[in-house]
PDB file of C-alpha atoms in Angstrom:
ATOM      1  CA  MET B   1      87.984 122.432  95.522  1.00  0.00           C
ATOM      2  CA  GLN B   2      85.340 122.853  98.230  1.00  0.00           C
ATOM      3  CA  LEU B   3      83.854 119.610  99.510  1.00  0.00           C
ATOM      4  CA  THR B   4      80.454 118.923 101.064  1.00  0.00           C
ATOM      5  CA  ARG B   5      82.036 116.865 103.858  1.00  0.00           C
ATOM      6  CA  PRO B   6      85.127 117.114 106.067  1.00  0.00           C
ATOM      7  CA  LEU B   7      88.158 115.490 104.465  1.00  0.00           C
ATOM      8  CA  VAL B   8      90.807 113.527 106.361  1.00  0.00           C
ATOM      9  CA  LEU B   9      94.158 112.922 104.690  1.00  0.00           C
ATOM     10  CA  ALA B  10      95.680 109.874 106.349  1.00  0.00           C
ATOM     11  CA  SER B  11      99.265 110.642 105.385  1.00  0.00           C
ATOM     12  CA  ASN B  12     102.251 112.271 107.068  1.00  0.00           C
ATOM     13  CA  SER B  13     103.849 112.841 103.667  1.00  0.00           C
ATOM     14  CA  PRO B  14     104.632 116.552 103.219  1.00  0.00           C
ATOM     15  CA  ARG B  15     104.468 115.963  99.465  1.00  0.00           C
ATOM     16  CA  ARG B  16     100.930 114.573  99.543  1.00  0.00           C
ATOM     17  CA  GLN B  17      99.814 117.358 101.860  1.00  0.00           C
ATOM     18  CA  GLN B  18     101.329 119.958  99.516  1.00  0.00           C
ATOM     19  CA  LEU B  19      99.598 118.466  96.474  1.00  0.00           C
ATOM     20  CA  MET B  20      96.228 118.365  98.219  1.00  0.00           C
ATOM     21  CA  ARG B  21      96.607 122.011  99.280  1.00  0.00           C
ATOM     22  CA  GLU B  22      97.607 123.008  95.745  1.00  0.00           C
ATOM     23  CA  MET B  23      94.499 121.234  94.438  1.00  0.00           C
ATOM     24  CA  GLY B  24      92.529 123.591  96.693  1.00  0.00           C
ATOM     25  CA  CYS B  25      91.398 121.067  99.297  1.00  0.00           C
ATOM     26  CA  THR B  26      90.869 121.822 102.970  1.00  0.00           C
ATOM     27  CA  PHE B  27      91.661 118.791 105.120  1.00  0.00           C
ATOM     28  CA  ARG B  28      92.999 117.634 108.430  1.00  0.00           C
ATOM     29  CA  VAL B  29      95.747 115.055 108.821  1.00  0.00           C
ATOM     30  CA  ASP B  30      95.103 111.958 110.895  1.00  0.00           C
ATOM     31  CA  VAL B  31      97.454 108.991 110.616  1.00  0.00           C
ATOM     32  CA  ARG B  32      96.679 105.776 112.434  1.00  0.00           C
ATOM     33  CA  PRO B  33      99.014 102.827 113.008  1.00  0.00           C
ATOM     34  CA  THR B  34      98.570 100.278 110.227  1.00  0.00           C
ATOM     35  CA  ASP B  35     100.052  96.882 109.460  1.00  0.00           C
ATOM     36  CA  GLU B  36     101.790  97.378 106.119  1.00  0.00           C
ATOM     37  CA  ASP B  37     102.409  93.700 105.420  1.00  0.00           C
ATOM     38  CA  PHE B  38     100.837  92.094 102.381  1.00  0.00           C
ATOM     39  CA  PRO B  39     100.525  88.464 101.236  1.00  0.00           C
ATOM     40  CA  ALA B  40     103.761  87.150  99.739  1.00  0.00           C
ATOM     41  CA  ASP B  41     101.930  85.766  96.708  1.00  0.00           C
ATOM     42  CA  MET B  42     100.027  88.984  95.986  1.00  0.00           C
ATOM     43  CA  PRO B  43     100.653  90.316  92.466  1.00  0.00           C
ATOM     44  CA  VAL B  44     102.887  93.380  92.666  1.00  0.00           C
ATOM     45  CA  ALA B  45     100.314  95.551  90.841  1.00  0.00           C
ATOM     46  CA  ASP B  46      97.769  94.877  93.616  1.00  0.00           C
ATOM     47  CA  VAL B  47     100.041  95.884  96.510  1.00  0.00           C
ATOM     48  CA  PRO B  48      99.617  99.709  96.479  1.00  0.00           C
ATOM     49  CA  SER B  49      95.804  99.704  96.566  1.00  0.00           C
ATOM     50  CA  PHE B  50      95.831  96.864  99.121  1.00  0.00           C
ATOM     51  CA  LEU B  51      98.050  98.938 101.438  1.00  0.00           C
ATOM     52  CA  ALA B  52      95.923 102.059 100.912  1.00  0.00           C
ATOM     53  CA  ARG B  53      92.820 100.033 101.836  1.00  0.00           C
ATOM     54  CA  GLN B  54      94.562  98.750 104.957  1.00  0.00           C
ATOM     55  CA  LYS B  55      95.139 102.349 106.020  1.00  0.00           C
ATOM     56  CA  VAL B  56      91.559 103.420 105.314  1.00  0.00           C
ATOM     57  CA  ASP B  57      90.184 100.468 107.292  1.00  0.00           C
ATOM     58  CA  GLN B  58      91.495 102.089 110.493  1.00  0.00           C
ATOM     59  CA  PHE B  59      88.805 104.797 110.101  1.00  0.00           C
ATOM     60  CA  ARG B  60      85.702 102.676 109.465  1.00  0.00           C
ATOM     61  CA  ALA B  61      84.564 102.415 113.098  1.00  0.00           C
ATOM     62  CA  ASP B  62      84.345 106.187 113.654  1.00  0.00           C
ATOM     63  CA  LEU B  63      83.925 107.521 110.119  1.00  0.00           C
ATOM     64  CA  GLY B  64      80.730 109.552 110.580  1.00  0.00           C
ATOM     65  CA  ASP B  65      80.211 111.972 107.700  1.00  0.00           C
ATOM     66  CA  GLN B  66      83.912 112.306 106.902  1.00  0.00           C
ATOM     67  CA  LEU B  67      85.783 111.405 103.744  1.00  0.00           C
ATOM     68  CA  VAL B  68      89.104 109.652 104.334  1.00  0.00           C
ATOM     69  CA  LEU B  69      91.821 109.612 101.697  1.00  0.00           C
ATOM     70  CA  CYS B  70      94.800 107.243 101.959  1.00  0.00           C
ATOM     71  CA  ALA B  71      97.646 106.546  99.546  1.00  0.00           C
ATOM     72  CA  ASP B  72     100.647 104.265  99.297  1.00  0.00           C
ATOM     73  CA  THR B  73     103.504 104.359  96.792  1.00  0.00           C
ATOM     74  CA  ILE B  74     105.855 101.559  95.805  1.00  0.00           C
ATOM     75  CA  VAL B  75     108.813 101.449  93.443  1.00  0.00           C
ATOM     76  CA  VAL B  76     109.193  98.314  91.345  1.00  0.00           C
ATOM     77  CA  VAL B  77     112.298  97.272  89.450  1.00  0.00           C
ATOM     78  CA  ASP B  78     112.147  93.974  87.592  1.00  0.00           C
ATOM     79  CA  THR B  79     109.544  92.341  89.848  1.00  0.00           C
ATOM     80  CA  ASP B  80     111.079  93.516  93.133  1.00  0.00           C
ATOM     81  CA  ILE B  81     109.459  96.123  95.367  1.00  0.00           C
ATOM     82  CA  LEU B  82     111.874  98.730  96.713  1.00  0.00           C
ATOM     83  CA  ASN B  83     110.425 100.019  99.968  1.00  0.00           C
ATOM     84  CA  LYS B  84     111.760 102.848 102.099  1.00  0.00           C
ATOM     85  CA  PRO B  85     115.458 102.292 102.794  1.00  0.00           C
ATOM     86  CA  SER B  86     116.399 101.546 106.383  1.00  0.00           C
ATOM     87  CA  ASP B  87     119.760 103.340 106.216  1.00  0.00           C
ATOM     88  CA  ALA B  88     122.239 105.115 103.947  1.00  0.00           C
ATOM     89  CA  ASP B  89     123.813 101.898 102.645  1.00  0.00           C
ATOM     90  CA  GLU B  90     120.450 100.539 101.564  1.00  0.00           C
ATOM     91  CA  ALA B  91     119.532 103.872  99.942  1.00  0.00           C
ATOM     92  CA  VAL B  92     122.799 103.868  97.974  1.00  0.00           C
ATOM     93  CA  ALA B  93     122.204 100.265  96.878  1.00  0.00           C
ATOM     94  CA  MET B  94     118.693 101.105  95.684  1.00  0.00           C
ATOM     95  CA  LEU B  95     119.834 104.110  93.660  1.00  0.00           C
ATOM     96  CA  ARG B  96     122.653 102.072  92.102  1.00  0.00           C
ATOM     97  CA  ARG B  97     120.039  99.535  91.049  1.00  0.00           C
ATOM     98  CA  LEU B  98     117.801 102.225  89.501  1.00  0.00           C
ATOM     99  CA  SER B  99     120.697 103.977  87.729  1.00  0.00           C
ATOM    100  CA  GLY B 100     120.619 103.842  83.937  1.00  0.00           C
ATOM    101  CA  ARG B 101     117.376 101.904  83.619  1.00  0.00           C
ATOM    102  CA  ALA B 102     113.596 102.001  83.807  1.00  0.00           C
ATOM    103  CA  HIS B 103     111.409 101.209  86.790  1.00  0.00           C
ATOM    104  CA  GLN B 104     107.751 101.596  87.698  1.00  0.00           C
ATOM    105  CA  VAL B 105     106.255 103.791  90.391  1.00  0.00           C
ATOM    106  CA  MET B 106     102.807 102.656  91.510  1.00  0.00           C
ATOM    107  CA  THR B 107     100.639 104.785  93.771  1.00  0.00           C
ATOM    108  CA  GLY B 108      97.514 103.226  95.220  1.00  0.00           C
ATOM    109  CA  VAL B 109      94.729 105.447  96.516  1.00  0.00           C
ATOM    110  CA  CYS B 110      91.675 104.652  98.611  1.00  0.00           C
ATOM    111  CA  LEU B 111      88.801 107.045  99.328  1.00  0.00           C
ATOM    112  CA  LEU B 112      86.361 106.046 102.049  1.00  0.00           C
ATOM    113  CA  SER B 113      82.904 107.527 102.610  1.00  0.00           C
ATOM    114  CA  ALA B 114      79.836 106.225 104.428  1.00  0.00           C
ATOM    115  CA  GLU B 115      78.404 105.138 101.070  1.00  0.00           C
ATOM    116  CA  GLU B 116      81.387 103.559  99.329  1.00  0.00           C
ATOM    117  CA  THR B 117      85.040 102.661  99.209  1.00  0.00           C
ATOM    118  CA  VAL B 118      86.811 103.644  95.990  1.00  0.00           C
ATOM    119  CA  SER B 119      90.335 102.443  95.283  1.00  0.00           C
ATOM    120  CA  PHE B 120      92.658 102.525  92.299  1.00  0.00           C
ATOM    121  CA  THR B 121      96.328 102.383  91.356  1.00  0.00           C
ATOM    122  CA  ASP B 122      98.101 104.701  88.947  1.00  0.00           C
ATOM    123  CA  VAL B 123     101.374 103.613  87.338  1.00  0.00           C
ATOM    124  CA  ALA B 124     104.205 105.656  85.856  1.00  0.00           C
ATOM    125  CA  THR B 125     107.416 104.419  84.262  1.00  0.00           C
ATOM    126  CA  VAL B 126     110.552 106.345  85.213  1.00  0.00           C
ATOM    127  CA  ILE B 127     113.747 106.145  83.159  1.00  0.00           C
ATOM    128  CA  PHE B 128     116.924 107.148  84.976  1.00  0.00           C
ATOM    129  CA  ASN B 129     120.143 108.334  83.392  1.00  0.00           C
ATOM    130  CA  PRO B 130     123.249 106.539  84.638  1.00  0.00           C
ATOM    131  CA  LEU B 131     124.246 107.979  88.036  1.00  0.00           C
ATOM    132  CA  ASP B 132     127.794 107.861  89.340  1.00  0.00           C
ATOM    133  CA  ASP B 133     128.663 106.981  92.914  1.00  0.00           C
ATOM    134  CA  TYR B 134     129.486 110.572  93.821  1.00  0.00           C
ATOM    135  CA  GLU B 135     126.032 111.775  92.713  1.00  0.00           C
ATOM    136  CA  ILE B 136     124.300 108.974  94.594  1.00  0.00           C
ATOM    137  CA  ARG B 137     126.280 109.327  97.825  1.00  0.00           C
ATOM    138  CA  SER B 138     126.053 113.142  97.843  1.00  0.00           C
ATOM    139  CA  TYR B 139     122.277 112.968  97.450  1.00  0.00           C
ATOM    140  CA  VAL B 140     121.817 110.339 100.158  1.00  0.00           C
ATOM    141  CA  GLU B 141     124.070 112.235 102.590  1.00  0.00           C
ATOM    142  CA  LYS B 142     122.352 115.594 102.060  1.00  0.00           C
ATOM    143  CA  TYR B 143     118.702 114.564 101.588  1.00  0.00           C
ATOM    144  CA  ARG B 144     118.548 111.342 103.657  1.00  0.00           C
ATOM    145  CA  PRO B 145     115.686 109.859 101.592  1.00  0.00           C
ATOM    146  CA  PHE B 146     114.738 107.232 104.175  1.00  0.00           C
ATOM    147  CA  ASP B 147     111.050 108.144 104.047  1.00  0.00           C
ATOM    148  CA  LYS B 148     110.805 107.556 100.286  1.00  0.00           C
ATOM    149  CA  ALA B 149     110.106 104.333  98.426  1.00  0.00           C
ATOM    150  CA  GLY B 150     113.036 103.608  96.135  1.00  0.00           C
ATOM    151  CA  ALA B 151     115.199 106.097  98.070  1.00  0.00           C
ATOM    152  CA  TYR B 152     114.491 109.155  95.946  1.00  0.00           C
ATOM    153  CA  GLY B 153     112.141 112.081  95.563  1.00  0.00           C
ATOM    154  CA  VAL B 154     111.297 113.030  91.986  1.00  0.00           C
ATOM    155  CA  GLN B 155     111.162 116.714  93.020  1.00  0.00           C
ATOM    156  CA  GLU B 156     114.638 116.613  94.629  1.00  0.00           C
ATOM    157  CA  PRO B 157     118.023 117.091  92.905  1.00  0.00           C
ATOM    158  CA  ILE B 158     118.537 113.385  92.155  1.00  0.00           C
ATOM    159  CA  GLY B 159     115.243 113.431  90.256  1.00  0.00           C
ATOM    160  CA  MET B 160     116.104 116.682  88.503  1.00  0.00           C
ATOM    161  CA  ILE B 161     119.467 115.477  87.248  1.00  0.00           C
ATOM    162  CA  GLY B 162     118.804 111.757  87.086  1.00  0.00           C
ATOM    163  CA  ILE B 163     115.429 111.295  85.459  1.00  0.00           C
ATOM    164  CA  GLN B 164     115.619 111.191  81.686  1.00  0.00           C
ATOM    165  CA  ARG B 165     111.871 110.897  81.221  1.00  0.00           C
ATOM    166  CA  ILE B 166     108.609 109.830  82.818  1.00  0.00           C
ATOM    167  CA  GLU B 167     105.861 107.937  81.041  1.00  0.00           C
ATOM    168  CA  GLY B 168     102.745 108.761  83.031  1.00  0.00           C
ATOM    169  CA  SER B 169     101.979 111.355  85.687  1.00  0.00           C
ATOM    170  CA  PHE B 170     104.779 113.217  87.459  1.00  0.00           C
ATOM    171  CA  TYR B 171     102.463 113.462  90.482  1.00  0.00           C
ATOM    172  CA  THR B 172     102.026 109.694  90.664  1.00  0.00           C
ATOM    173  CA  VAL B 173     105.808 109.495  91.063  1.00  0.00           C
ATOM    174  CA  MET B 174     105.636 112.262  93.671  1.00  0.00           C
ATOM    175  CA  GLY B 175     103.177 110.136  95.650  1.00  0.00           C
ATOM    176  CA  LEU B 176      99.654 111.204  94.657  1.00  0.00           C
ATOM    177  CA  PRO B 177      98.022 110.906  91.210  1.00  0.00           C
ATOM    178  CA  VAL B 178      96.257 114.253  91.544  1.00  0.00           C
ATOM    179  CA  HIS B 179      94.321 113.925  88.279  1.00  0.00           C
ATOM    180  CA  ARG B 180      92.656 110.736  89.513  1.00  0.00           C
ATOM    181  CA  VAL B 181      92.175 111.933  93.099  1.00  0.00           C
ATOM    182  CA  TYR B 182      90.376 114.994  91.741  1.00  0.00           C
ATOM    183  CA  GLN B 183      88.009 112.784  89.734  1.00  0.00           C
ATOM    184  CA  ALA B 184      87.321 110.610  92.798  1.00  0.00           C
ATOM    185  CA  LEU B 185      86.495 113.682  94.918  1.00  0.00           C
ATOM    186  CA  ARG B 186      84.290 115.404  92.317  1.00  0.00           C
ATOM    187  CA  SER B 187      81.114 113.668  93.458  1.00  0.00           C
ATOM    188  CA  TYR B 188      81.629 115.290  96.892  1.00  0.00           C
ATOM    189  CA  GLU B 189      82.452 118.743  95.509  1.00  0.00           C
ATOM    190  CA  LEU B 190      80.316 121.722  96.436  1.00  0.00           C
ATOM    191  CA  ARG B 191      79.899 123.670  93.230  1.00  0.00           C
ATOM    192  CA  VAL B 192      78.907 127.284  93.460  1.00  0.00           C
ATOM    193  CA  ASN B 193      78.349 129.216  90.228  1.00  0.00           C
ATOM    194  CA  PRO B 194      80.957 131.967  89.896  1.00  0.00           C
ATOM    195  CA  LYS B 195      79.535 135.493  89.843  1.00  0.00           C
TER     196      LYS B 195
END
């Protein structure tokens, strides 16, 4: 996907960077410090796109002709948001809570250009098989999922053995709803007729 403007991906996530590369995008990474707090009374479904907009706002003053893409993923079980775990004990507790039940993964995306700000949230439901303590502790010790909401990566062994099914996009769970990002970027795509 060749774009008519330079694209900035405001994410340190190796997974998001990989997905953007696989979609054929050329981009540079620029991550700016952002307050990731949100109002306590905000509906859970609004949180991911709110956080993505907070990130994109850091680029407004010096945007120029660039496109800036930001994303934020949360894991929701019952009505509780499971953020990134602070340590191994918290990661184990999160995975115990997700074991044997369904939860939602919500990824909010915001695309900023000089003309507009487009934001949306994509939701997938993930159903986990029951996980035993050995599986959970082995995964946390080896993969140290402290940079992942809900303490797991869908593409890692705990996802491979633990996830019974996903209702929605696998890539939303991975951290970027590629199908919707592609649609958002299409209006900036340079299309050259193939020979």
